[in-house]
Coordinates of C-alpha atoms and ligand atoms in Angstrom, one line a residue:
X825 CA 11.5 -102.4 -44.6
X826 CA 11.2 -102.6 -48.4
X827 CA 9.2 -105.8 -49.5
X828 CA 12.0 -107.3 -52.3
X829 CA 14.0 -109.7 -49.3
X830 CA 17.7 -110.6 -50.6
X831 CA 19.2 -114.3 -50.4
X832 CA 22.7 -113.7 -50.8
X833 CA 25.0 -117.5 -51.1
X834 CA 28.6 -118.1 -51.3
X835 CA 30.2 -121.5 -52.5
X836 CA 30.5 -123.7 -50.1
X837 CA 33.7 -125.0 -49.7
X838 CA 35.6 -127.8 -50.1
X839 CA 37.0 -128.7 -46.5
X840 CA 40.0 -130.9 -48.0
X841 CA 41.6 -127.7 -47.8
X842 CA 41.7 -124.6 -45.0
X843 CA 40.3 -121.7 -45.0
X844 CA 42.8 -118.8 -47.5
X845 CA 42.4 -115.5 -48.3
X846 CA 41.2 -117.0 -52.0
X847 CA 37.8 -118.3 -49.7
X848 CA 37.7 -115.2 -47.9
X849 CA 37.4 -112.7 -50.7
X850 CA 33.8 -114.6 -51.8
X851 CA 32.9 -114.4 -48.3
X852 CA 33.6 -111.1 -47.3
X853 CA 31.9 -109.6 -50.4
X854 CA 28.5 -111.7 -49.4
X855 CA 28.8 -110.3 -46.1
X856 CA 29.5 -106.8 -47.2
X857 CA 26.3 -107.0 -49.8
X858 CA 24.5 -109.2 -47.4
X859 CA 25.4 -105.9 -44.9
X860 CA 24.4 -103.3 -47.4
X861 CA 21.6 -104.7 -48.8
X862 CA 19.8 -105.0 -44.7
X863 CA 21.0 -101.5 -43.9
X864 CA 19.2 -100.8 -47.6
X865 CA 15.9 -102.3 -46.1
X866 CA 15.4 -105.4 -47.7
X867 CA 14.9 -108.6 -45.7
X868 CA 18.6 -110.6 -46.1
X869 CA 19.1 -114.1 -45.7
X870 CA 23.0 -115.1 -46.0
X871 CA 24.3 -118.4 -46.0
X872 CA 27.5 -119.7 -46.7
X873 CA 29.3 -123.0 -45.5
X874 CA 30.6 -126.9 -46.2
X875 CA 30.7 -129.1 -49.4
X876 CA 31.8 -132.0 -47.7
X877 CA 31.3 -135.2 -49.9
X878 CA 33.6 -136.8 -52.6
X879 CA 36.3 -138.4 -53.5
X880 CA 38.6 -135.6 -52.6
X881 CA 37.8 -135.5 -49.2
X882 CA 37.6 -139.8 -48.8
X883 CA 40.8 -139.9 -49.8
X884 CA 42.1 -137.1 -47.6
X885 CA 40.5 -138.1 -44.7
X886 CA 42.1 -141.8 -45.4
X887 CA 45.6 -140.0 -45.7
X888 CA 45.3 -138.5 -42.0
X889 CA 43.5 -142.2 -40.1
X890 CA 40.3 -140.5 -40.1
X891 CA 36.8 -141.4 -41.2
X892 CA 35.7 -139.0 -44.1
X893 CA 32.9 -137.6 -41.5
X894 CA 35.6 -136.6 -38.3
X895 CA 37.8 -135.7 -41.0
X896 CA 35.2 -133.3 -42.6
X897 CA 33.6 -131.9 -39.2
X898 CA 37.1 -131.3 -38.2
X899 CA 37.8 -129.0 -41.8
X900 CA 33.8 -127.3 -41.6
X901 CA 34.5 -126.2 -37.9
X902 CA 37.3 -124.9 -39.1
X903 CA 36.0 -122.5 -42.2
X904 CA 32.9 -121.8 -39.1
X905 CA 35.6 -120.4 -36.6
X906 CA 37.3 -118.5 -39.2
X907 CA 34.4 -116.7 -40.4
X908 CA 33.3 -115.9 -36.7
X909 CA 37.0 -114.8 -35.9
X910 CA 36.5 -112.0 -38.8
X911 CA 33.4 -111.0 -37.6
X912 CA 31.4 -111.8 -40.7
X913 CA 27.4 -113.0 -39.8
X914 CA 26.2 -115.4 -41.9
X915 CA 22.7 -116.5 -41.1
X916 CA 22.8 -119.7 -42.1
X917 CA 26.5 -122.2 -42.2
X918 CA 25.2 -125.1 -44.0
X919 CA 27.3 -128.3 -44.1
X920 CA 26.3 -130.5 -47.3
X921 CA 26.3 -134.0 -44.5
X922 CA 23.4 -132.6 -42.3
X923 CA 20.4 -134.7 -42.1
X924 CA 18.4 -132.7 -42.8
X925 CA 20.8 -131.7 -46.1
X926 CA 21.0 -135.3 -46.9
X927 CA 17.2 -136.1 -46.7
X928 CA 16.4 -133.1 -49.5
X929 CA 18.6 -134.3 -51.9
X930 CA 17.3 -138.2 -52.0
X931 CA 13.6 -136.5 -52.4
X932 CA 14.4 -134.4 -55.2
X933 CA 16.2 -137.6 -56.5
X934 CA 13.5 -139.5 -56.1
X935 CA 10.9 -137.2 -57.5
X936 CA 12.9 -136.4 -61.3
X937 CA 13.5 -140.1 -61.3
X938 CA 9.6 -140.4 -60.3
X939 CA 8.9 -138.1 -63.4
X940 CA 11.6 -139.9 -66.3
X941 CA 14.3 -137.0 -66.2
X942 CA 16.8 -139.7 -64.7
X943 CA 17.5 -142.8 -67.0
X944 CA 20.1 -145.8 -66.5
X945 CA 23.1 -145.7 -69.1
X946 CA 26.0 -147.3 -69.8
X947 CA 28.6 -144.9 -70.8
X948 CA 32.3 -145.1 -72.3
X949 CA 34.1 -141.6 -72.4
X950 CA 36.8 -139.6 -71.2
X951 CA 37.2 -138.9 -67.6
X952 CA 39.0 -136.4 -65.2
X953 CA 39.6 -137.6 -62.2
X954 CA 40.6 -134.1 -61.0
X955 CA 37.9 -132.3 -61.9
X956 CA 35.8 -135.5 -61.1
X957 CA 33.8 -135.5 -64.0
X958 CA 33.6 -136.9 -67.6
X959 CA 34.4 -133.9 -69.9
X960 CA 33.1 -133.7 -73.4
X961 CA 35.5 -134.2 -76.3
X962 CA 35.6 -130.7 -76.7
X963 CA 37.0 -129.9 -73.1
X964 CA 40.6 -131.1 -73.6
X965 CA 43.2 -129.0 -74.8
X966 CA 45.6 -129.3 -77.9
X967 CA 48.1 -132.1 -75.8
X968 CA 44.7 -134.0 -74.9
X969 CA 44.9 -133.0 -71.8
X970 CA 42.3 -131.1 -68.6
X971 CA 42.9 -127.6 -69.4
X972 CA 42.6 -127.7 -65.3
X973 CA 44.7 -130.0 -64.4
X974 CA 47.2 -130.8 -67.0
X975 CA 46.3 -134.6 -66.9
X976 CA 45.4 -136.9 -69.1
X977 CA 42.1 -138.4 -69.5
X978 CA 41.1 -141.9 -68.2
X979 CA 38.9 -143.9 -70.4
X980 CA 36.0 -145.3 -68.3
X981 CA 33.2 -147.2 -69.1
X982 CA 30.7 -147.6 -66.4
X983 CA 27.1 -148.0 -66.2
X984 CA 25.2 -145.0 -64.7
X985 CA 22.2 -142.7 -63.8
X986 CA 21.8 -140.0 -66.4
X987 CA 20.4 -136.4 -65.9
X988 CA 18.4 -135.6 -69.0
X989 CA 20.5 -132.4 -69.1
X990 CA 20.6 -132.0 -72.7
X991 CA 16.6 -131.5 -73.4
X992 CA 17.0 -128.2 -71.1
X993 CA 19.9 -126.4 -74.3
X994 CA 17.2 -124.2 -75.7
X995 CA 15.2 -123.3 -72.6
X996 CA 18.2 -122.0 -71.1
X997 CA 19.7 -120.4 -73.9
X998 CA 15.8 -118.7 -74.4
X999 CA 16.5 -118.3 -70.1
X1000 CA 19.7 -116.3 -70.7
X1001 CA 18.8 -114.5 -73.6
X1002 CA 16.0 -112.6 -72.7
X1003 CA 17.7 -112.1 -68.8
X1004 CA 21.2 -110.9 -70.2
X1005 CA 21.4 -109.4 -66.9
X1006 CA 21.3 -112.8 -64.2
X1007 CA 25.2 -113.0 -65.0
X1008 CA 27.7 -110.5 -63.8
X1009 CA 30.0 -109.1 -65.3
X1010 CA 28.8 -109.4 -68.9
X1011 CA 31.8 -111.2 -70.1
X1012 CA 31.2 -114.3 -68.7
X1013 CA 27.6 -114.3 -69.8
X1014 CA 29.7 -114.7 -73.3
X1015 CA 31.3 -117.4 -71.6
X1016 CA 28.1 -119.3 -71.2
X1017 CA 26.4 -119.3 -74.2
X1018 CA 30.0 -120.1 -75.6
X1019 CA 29.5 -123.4 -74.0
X1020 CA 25.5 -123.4 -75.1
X1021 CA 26.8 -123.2 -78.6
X1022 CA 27.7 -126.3 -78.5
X1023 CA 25.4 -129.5 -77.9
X1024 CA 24.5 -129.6 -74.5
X1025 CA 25.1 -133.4 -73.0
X1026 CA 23.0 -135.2 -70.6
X1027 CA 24.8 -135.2 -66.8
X1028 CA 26.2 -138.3 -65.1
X1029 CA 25.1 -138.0 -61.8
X1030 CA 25.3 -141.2 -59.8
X1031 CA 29.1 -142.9 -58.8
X1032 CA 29.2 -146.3 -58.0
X1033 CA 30.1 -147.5 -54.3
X1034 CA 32.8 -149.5 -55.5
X1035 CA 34.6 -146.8 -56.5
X1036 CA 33.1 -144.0 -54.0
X1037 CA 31.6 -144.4 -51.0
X1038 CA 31.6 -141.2 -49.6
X1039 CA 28.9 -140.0 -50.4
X1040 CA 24.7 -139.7 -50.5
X1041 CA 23.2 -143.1 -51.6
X1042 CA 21.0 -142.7 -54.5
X1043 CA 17.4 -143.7 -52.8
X1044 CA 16.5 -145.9 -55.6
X1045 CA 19.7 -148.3 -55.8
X1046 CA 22.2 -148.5 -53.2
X1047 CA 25.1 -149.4 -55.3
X1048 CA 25.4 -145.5 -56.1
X1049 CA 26.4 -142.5 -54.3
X1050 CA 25.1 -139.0 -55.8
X1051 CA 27.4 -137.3 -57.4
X1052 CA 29.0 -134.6 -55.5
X1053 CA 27.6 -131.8 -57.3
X1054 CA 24.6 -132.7 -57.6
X1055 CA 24.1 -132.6 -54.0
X1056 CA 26.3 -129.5 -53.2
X1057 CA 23.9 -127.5 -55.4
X1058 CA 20.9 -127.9 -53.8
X1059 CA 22.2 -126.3 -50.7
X1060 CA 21.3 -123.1 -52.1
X1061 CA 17.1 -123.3 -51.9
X1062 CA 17.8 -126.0 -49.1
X1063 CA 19.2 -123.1 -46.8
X1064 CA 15.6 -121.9 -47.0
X1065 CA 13.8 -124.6 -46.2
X1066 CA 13.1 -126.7 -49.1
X1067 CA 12.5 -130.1 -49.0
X1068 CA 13.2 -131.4 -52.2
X1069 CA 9.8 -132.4 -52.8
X1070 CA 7.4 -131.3 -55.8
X1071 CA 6.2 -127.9 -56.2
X1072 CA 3.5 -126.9 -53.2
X1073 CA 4.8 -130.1 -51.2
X1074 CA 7.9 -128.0 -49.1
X1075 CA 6.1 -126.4 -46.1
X1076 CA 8.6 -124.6 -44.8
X1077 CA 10.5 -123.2 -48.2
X1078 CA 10.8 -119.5 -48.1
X1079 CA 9.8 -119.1 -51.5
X1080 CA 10.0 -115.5 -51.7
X1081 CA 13.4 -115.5 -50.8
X1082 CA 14.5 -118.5 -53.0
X1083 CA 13.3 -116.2 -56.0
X1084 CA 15.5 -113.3 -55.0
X1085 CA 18.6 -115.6 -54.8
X1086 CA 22.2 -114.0 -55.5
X1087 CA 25.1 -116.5 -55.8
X1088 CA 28.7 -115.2 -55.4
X1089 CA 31.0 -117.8 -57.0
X1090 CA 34.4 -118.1 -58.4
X1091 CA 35.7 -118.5 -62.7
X1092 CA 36.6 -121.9 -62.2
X1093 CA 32.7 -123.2 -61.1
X1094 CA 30.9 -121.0 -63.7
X1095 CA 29.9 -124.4 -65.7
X1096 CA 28.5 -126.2 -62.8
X1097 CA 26.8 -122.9 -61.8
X1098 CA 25.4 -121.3 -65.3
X1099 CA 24.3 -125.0 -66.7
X1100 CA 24.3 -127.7 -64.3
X1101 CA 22.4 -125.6 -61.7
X1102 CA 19.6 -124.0 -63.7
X1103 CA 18.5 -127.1 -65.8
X1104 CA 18.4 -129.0 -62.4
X1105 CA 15.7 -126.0 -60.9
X1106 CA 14.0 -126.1 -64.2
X1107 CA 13.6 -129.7 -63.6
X1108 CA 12.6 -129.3 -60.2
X1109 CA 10.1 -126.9 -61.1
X1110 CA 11.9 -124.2 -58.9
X1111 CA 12.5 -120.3 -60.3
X1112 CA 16.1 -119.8 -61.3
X1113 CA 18.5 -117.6 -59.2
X1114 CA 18.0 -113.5 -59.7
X1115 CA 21.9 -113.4 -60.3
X1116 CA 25.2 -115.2 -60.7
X1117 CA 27.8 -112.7 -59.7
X1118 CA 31.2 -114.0 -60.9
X1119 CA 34.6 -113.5 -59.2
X1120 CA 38.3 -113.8 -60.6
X1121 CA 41.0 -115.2 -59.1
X1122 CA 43.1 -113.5 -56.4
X1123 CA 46.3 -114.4 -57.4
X1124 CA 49.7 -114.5 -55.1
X1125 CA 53.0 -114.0 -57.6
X1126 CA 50.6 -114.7 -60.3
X1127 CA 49.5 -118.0 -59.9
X1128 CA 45.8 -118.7 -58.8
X1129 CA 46.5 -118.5 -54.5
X1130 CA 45.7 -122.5 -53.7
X1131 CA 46.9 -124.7 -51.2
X1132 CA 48.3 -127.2 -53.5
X1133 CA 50.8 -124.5 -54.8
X1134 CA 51.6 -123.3 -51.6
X1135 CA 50.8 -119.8 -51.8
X1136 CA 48.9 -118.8 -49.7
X1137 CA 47.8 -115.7 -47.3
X1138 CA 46.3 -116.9 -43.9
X1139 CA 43.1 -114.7 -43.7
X1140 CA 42.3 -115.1 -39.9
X1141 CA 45.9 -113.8 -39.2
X1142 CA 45.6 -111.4 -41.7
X1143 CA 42.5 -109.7 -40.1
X1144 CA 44.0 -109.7 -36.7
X1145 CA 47.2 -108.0 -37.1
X1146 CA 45.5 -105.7 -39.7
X1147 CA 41.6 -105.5 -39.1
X1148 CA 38.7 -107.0 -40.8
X1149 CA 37.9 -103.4 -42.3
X1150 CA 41.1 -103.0 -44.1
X1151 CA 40.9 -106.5 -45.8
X1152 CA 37.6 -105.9 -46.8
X1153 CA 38.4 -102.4 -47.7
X1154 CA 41.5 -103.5 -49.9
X1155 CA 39.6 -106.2 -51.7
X1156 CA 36.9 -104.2 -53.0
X1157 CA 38.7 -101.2 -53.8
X1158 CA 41.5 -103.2 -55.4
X1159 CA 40.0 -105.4 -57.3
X1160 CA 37.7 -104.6 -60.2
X1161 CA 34.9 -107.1 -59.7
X1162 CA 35.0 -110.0 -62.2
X1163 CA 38.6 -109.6 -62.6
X1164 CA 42.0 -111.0 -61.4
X1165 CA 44.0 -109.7 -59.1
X1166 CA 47.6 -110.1 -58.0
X1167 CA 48.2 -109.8 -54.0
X1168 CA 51.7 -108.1 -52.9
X1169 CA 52.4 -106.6 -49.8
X1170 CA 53.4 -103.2 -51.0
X1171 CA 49.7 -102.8 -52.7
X1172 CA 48.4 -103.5 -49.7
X1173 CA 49.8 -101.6 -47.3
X1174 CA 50.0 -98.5 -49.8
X1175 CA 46.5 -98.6 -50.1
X1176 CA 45.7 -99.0 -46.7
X1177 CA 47.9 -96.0 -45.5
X1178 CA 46.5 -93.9 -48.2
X1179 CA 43.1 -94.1 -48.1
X1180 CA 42.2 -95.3 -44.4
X1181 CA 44.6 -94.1 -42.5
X1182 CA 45.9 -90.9 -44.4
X1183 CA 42.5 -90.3 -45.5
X1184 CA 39.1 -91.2 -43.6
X1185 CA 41.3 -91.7 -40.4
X1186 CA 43.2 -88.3 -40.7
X1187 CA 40.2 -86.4 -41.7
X1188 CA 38.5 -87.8 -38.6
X1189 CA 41.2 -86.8 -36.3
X1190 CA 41.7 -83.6 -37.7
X1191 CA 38.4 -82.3 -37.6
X1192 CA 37.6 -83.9 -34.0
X1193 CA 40.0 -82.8 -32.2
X1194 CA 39.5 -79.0 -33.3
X1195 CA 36.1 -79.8 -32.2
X1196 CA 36.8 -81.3 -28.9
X1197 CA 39.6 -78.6 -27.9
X1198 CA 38.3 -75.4 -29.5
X1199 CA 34.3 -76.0 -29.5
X1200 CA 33.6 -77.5 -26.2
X1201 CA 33.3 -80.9 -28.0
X1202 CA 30.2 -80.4 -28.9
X1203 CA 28.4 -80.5 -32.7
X1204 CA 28.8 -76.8 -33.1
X1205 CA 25.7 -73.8 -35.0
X1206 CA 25.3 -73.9 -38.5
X1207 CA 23.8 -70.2 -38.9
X1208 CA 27.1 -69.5 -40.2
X1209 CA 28.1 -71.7 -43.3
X1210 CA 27.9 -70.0 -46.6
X1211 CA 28.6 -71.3 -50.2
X1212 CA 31.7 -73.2 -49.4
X1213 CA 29.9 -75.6 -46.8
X1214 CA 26.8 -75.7 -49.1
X1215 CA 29.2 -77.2 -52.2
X1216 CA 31.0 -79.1 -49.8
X1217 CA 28.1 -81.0 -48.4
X1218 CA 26.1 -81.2 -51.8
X1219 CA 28.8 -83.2 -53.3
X1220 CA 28.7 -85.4 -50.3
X1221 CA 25.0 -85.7 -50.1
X1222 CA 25.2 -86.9 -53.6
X1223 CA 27.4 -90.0 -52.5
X1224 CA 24.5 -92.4 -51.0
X1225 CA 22.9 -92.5 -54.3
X1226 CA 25.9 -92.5 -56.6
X1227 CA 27.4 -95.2 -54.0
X1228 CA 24.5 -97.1 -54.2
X1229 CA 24.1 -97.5 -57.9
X1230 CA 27.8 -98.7 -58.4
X1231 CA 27.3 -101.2 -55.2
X1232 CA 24.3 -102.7 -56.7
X1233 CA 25.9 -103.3 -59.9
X1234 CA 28.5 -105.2 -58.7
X1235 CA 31.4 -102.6 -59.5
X1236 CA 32.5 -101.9 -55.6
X1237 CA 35.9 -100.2 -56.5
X1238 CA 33.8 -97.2 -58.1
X1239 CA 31.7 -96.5 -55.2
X1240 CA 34.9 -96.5 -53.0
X1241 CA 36.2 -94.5 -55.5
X1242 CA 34.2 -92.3 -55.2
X1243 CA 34.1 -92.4 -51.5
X1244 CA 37.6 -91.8 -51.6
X1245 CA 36.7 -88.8 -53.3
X1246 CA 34.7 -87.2 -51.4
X1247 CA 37.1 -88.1 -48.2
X1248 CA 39.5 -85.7 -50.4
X1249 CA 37.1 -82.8 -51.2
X1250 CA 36.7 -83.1 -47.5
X1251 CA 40.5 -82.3 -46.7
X1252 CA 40.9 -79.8 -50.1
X1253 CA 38.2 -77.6 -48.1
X1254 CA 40.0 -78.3 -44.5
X1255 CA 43.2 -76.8 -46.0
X1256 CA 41.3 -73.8 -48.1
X1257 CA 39.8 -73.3 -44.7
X1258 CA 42.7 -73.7 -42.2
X1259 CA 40.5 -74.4 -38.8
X1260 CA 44.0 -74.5 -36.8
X1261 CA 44.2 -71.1 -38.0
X1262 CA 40.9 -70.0 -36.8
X1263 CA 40.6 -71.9 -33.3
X1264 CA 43.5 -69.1 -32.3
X1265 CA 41.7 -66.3 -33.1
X1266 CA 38.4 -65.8 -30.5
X1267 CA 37.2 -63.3 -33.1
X1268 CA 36.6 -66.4 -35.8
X1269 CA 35.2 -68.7 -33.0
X1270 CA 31.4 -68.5 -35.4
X1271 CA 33.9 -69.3 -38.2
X1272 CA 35.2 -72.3 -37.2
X1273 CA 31.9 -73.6 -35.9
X1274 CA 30.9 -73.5 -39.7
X1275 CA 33.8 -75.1 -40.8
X1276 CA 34.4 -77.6 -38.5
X1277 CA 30.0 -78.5 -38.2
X1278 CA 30.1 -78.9 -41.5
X1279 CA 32.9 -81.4 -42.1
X1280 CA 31.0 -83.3 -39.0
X1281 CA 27.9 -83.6 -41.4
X1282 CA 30.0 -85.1 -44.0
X1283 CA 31.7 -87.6 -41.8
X1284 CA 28.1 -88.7 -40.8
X1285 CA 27.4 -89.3 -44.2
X1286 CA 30.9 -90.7 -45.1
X1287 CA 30.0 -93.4 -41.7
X1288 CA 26.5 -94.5 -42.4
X1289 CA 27.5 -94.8 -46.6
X1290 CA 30.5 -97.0 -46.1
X1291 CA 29.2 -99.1 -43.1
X1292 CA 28.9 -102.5 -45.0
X1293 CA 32.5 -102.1 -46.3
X1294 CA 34.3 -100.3 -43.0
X1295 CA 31.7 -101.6 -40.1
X1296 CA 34.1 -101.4 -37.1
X1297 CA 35.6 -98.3 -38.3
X1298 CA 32.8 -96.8 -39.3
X1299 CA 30.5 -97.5 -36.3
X1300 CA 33.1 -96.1 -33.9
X1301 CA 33.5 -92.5 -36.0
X1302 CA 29.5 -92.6 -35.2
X1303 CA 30.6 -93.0 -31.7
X1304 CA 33.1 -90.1 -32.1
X1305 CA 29.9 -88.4 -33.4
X1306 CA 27.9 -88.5 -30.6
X1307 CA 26.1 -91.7 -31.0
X1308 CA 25.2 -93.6 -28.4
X1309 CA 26.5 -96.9 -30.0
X1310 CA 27.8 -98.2 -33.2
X1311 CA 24.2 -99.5 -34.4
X1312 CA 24.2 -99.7 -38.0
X1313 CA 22.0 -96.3 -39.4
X1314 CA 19.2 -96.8 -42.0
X1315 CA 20.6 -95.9 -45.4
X1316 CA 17.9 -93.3 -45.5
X1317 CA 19.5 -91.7 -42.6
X1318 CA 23.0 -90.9 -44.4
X1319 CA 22.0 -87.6 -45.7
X1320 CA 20.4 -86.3 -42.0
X1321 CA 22.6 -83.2 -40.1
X1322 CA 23.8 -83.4 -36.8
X1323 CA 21.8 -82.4 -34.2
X1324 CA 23.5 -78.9 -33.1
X1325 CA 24.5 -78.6 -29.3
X1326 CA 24.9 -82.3 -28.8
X1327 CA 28.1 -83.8 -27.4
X1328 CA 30.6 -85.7 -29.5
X1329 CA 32.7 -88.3 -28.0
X1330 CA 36.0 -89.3 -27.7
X1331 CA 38.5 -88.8 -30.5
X1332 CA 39.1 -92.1 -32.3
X1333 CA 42.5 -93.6 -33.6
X1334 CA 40.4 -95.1 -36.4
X1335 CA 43.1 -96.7 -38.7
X1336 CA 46.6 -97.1 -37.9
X1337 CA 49.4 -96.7 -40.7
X1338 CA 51.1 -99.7 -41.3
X1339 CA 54.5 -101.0 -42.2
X1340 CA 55.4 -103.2 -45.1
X1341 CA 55.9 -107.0 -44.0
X1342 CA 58.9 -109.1 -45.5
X1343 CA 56.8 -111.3 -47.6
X1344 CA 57.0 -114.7 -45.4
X1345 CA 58.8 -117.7 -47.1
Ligands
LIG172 N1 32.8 -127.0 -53.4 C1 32.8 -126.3 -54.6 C2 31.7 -125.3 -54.7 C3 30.3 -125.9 -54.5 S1 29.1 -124.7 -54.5 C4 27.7 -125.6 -54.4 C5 34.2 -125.5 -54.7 N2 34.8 -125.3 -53.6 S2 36.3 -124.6 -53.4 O1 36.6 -124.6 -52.0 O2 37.2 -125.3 -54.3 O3 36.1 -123.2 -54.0 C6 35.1 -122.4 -53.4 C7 35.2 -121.0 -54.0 O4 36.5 -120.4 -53.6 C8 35.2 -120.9 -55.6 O5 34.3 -119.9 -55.9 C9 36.6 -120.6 -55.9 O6 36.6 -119.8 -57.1 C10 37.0 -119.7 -54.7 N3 38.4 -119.6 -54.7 C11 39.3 -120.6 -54.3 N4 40.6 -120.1 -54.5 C12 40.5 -118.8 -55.0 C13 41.4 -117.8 -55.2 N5 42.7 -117.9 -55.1 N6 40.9 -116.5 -55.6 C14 39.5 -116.3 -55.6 N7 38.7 -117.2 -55.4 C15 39.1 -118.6 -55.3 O7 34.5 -125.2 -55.8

């Protein structure tokens, strides 16, 4: 075990809506890194869950005859089951209306207000109720209205508490300049300090009761709720513990973790993430996150896939008629990380067929069952192998690291790329080699062994590389390979050779080709 741990965080999700494949891509990639990163070595804490306050929800829960708390249970069970239905692990599903959730937030309420970084106001601007928030004169388009939502602003005037947001400008612009790095990809690093460019404003973070009760009550006047995002932020260091009580005061915080913190998050909460979140930890007095990693949208018939536009791709069913691996599998190979991307059937499927079931898949069967029928089924000598095998497996050996290096940096469809490369030297050197050729003649029996032992020791390799991405898949070609279970391998492990003489098991159907669905109405 390396000592750097990993905290890896997804948004936590509004539960006025169910769980789509738009949710599932930010949560399959944590658990993929979160995967990745333990079979790496490192100590991983994931933790996704439930934002579960705000007007939003009040007014949905009122639409369906249900307190906001039932209505909001009901919605967070529901993002819960769906995650355990894909077999993804988070450590930790944290709902923003636990007590424990609630209790943190009023403290480190209490304590800025205790040390004059909250202040009282009266405040007349330009509000979107949409997007909750008041947004600056600059944030409306050319009509006047949220670039967002396409409404028109509401001018309120309402008396307030007031985050002094604004004194933190410089600190975080000094923050972000000399840690270029913290937000991935690069571009929307430019987005930030677009936004820095211009005067940074204080944040309203109290509503008042008569206008939202849903909510946490400000612990210093009861006439106020919090605002919402000011206490779905502090999930994030409240998943390890912390208290929301001045530095040295939070017992059981895992500090080391907290400064090793990676947040996944979508385009559309990069404000609330690169500006309203750090100045609040700089407040606090707590390090800020190690990185933002920033998604794009998946898109269906390229509009952004929501449930208020209807188009939407169900993810539970999704994984069950086509596996968890292959959704996982198509997102990150698709998808350049940062970036949109449409969803279409056809894509899908293509890919899919190619790469799994054509490639990996094929390649699995191909060589296995040679083994199985023509070498006893067992991992056969490797006295024989001469420059061929050596180039072969030298190009996979190179993978882990190569793999690696793309995964860390956040650009997943290179390392599958390359994966999918070597799966294709793999099948160049089956046909150069022709094993079905040489299982009929007794004479090449030594022959064979070489070819087909060696194309076992890259399918080791391929299996332990591409666990975090393909983990069903992957642990049962272990299987195939004479493990005795599917256990996830130490990434140091990848580059090991197969023992010679032991048995392999049972030939696996590992991915199935698949048909292209009518789209559904
Ligand atoms: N509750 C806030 C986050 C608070 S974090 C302290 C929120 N919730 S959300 O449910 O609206 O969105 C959660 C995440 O899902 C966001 O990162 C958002 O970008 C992502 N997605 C929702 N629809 C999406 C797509 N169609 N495509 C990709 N991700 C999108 O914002």
């Amino acid at each position: 075990m390396t000592s750097d741990p990993r905290y890896i965080t997804t948004p936590l999700y509004y539960v006025n809506a169910k769980p789509h494949l738009g949710h599932a891509y930010a949560t399959l990639l944590a658990d993929t890194v979160s995967r990745f990163e333990r079979q790496r070595g490192h100590r991983t804490r994931f933790l996704t869950g439930t934002d579960e306050h705000g007007e939003k929800i009040q007014t949905k829960a009122k639409e369906e005859g249900k307190s906001p708390l039932e209505f909001a249970t009901a919605n967070a069970k529901l993002f819960e089951a769906a995650w355990q239905a894909m077999g993804l692990t988070p450590d930790i599903f944290y709902r923003t209306t636990q007590a424990s959730h609630v209790k943190l937030v009023q403290a480190a309420l209490q304590q800025l207000k205790d040390r004059g970084e909250i202040y009282f106001a009266e405040y007349e601007g330009k509000y979107c109720v949409g997007c909750e928030r008041f947004r600056t004169d600059q944030e409306w388009d050319a009509e006047g209205l949220c670039p967002d939502h396409r409404t028109p602003p509401v001018v309120r005037k309402e008396a307030n508490y007031w985050f002094k947001m604004g004194a933190y400008q410089q600190r975080l612009l000094d923050f972000y300049r000399s840690n270029p790095d913290v937000i991935r990809p690069a571009s929307y690093l430019n987005e930030v300090l677009g936004f820095l460019a211009q005067p940074l404003e204080d944040l309203c973070i109290s509503r008042p009761t008569t206008r939202l009760e849903w909510g946490i009550p400000l612990p210093f006047d009861d006439k106020y709720v919090t605002y919402v995002w000011f206490d779905a932020l502090l999930n994030y260091p409240g998943g390890l513990g912390y208290e929301g009580k001045p530095v040295g005061q939070n017992p059981g915080f895992d500090e080391k973790l907290w400064a090793e913190a990676t947040h996944f998050i979508g385009k559309d909460i990069l404000k609330t993430h690169a500006i309203y979140w750090p100045t609040m930890l700089m407040a606090l007095g707590l390090p800020v996150f190690r990185h933002l990693n920033v998604s794009g949208y998946i898109l269906m018939n390229s509009l952004k896939m929501s449930k208020s536009l209807g188009n939407i791709v169900e993810p539970v069913t999704m994984s069950e008629t086509f596996g968890v691996d292959s959704l996982r599998f198509f997102l990150l190979r698709e998808v350049p990380y940062g970036g949109d991307a449409n969803f279409a059937w056809e894509a899908f499927v293509n890919r899919l067929n190619a790469e799994l079931a054509n490639g990996i898949g094929n390649l699995t069967s191909r060589s296995l069952t040679i083994a199985v029928k023509s070498l006893g089924g067992k991992v056969p000598a490797k006295a024989a192998r001469g420059d061929a095998e050596a180039a072969l497996l030298k190009q996979v050996h190179a993978l882990p690291e190569s793999f690696a290096k793309e995964f860390e940096a956040g650009r997943y469809h290179i390392a599958l790329t390359q994966f999918g490369e070597c799966v294709r030297a793999c099948d160049l050197y089956v046909n150069d080699n022709k094993p079905w050729a040489l299982a009929k003649d007794p004479a090449q029996t030594e022959r064979l062994g070489a070819v087909i032992g060696t194309l076992i020791d890259a399918l080791w390799t391929l299996s332990v590389v591409a666990d975090s991405v393909l983990p069903n898949g992957m642990g049962r070609l272990r299987v195939a390979l004479g493990e005795a279970s599917p256990e996830v391998p130490a990434w140091s492990r990848a580059t090991e050779l197969r023992p010679e003489g032991s048995a392999l098991g049972e030939v696996p159907r590992l991915f199935p080709r698949f048909e292209i669905p009518k789209e559904p109405a």
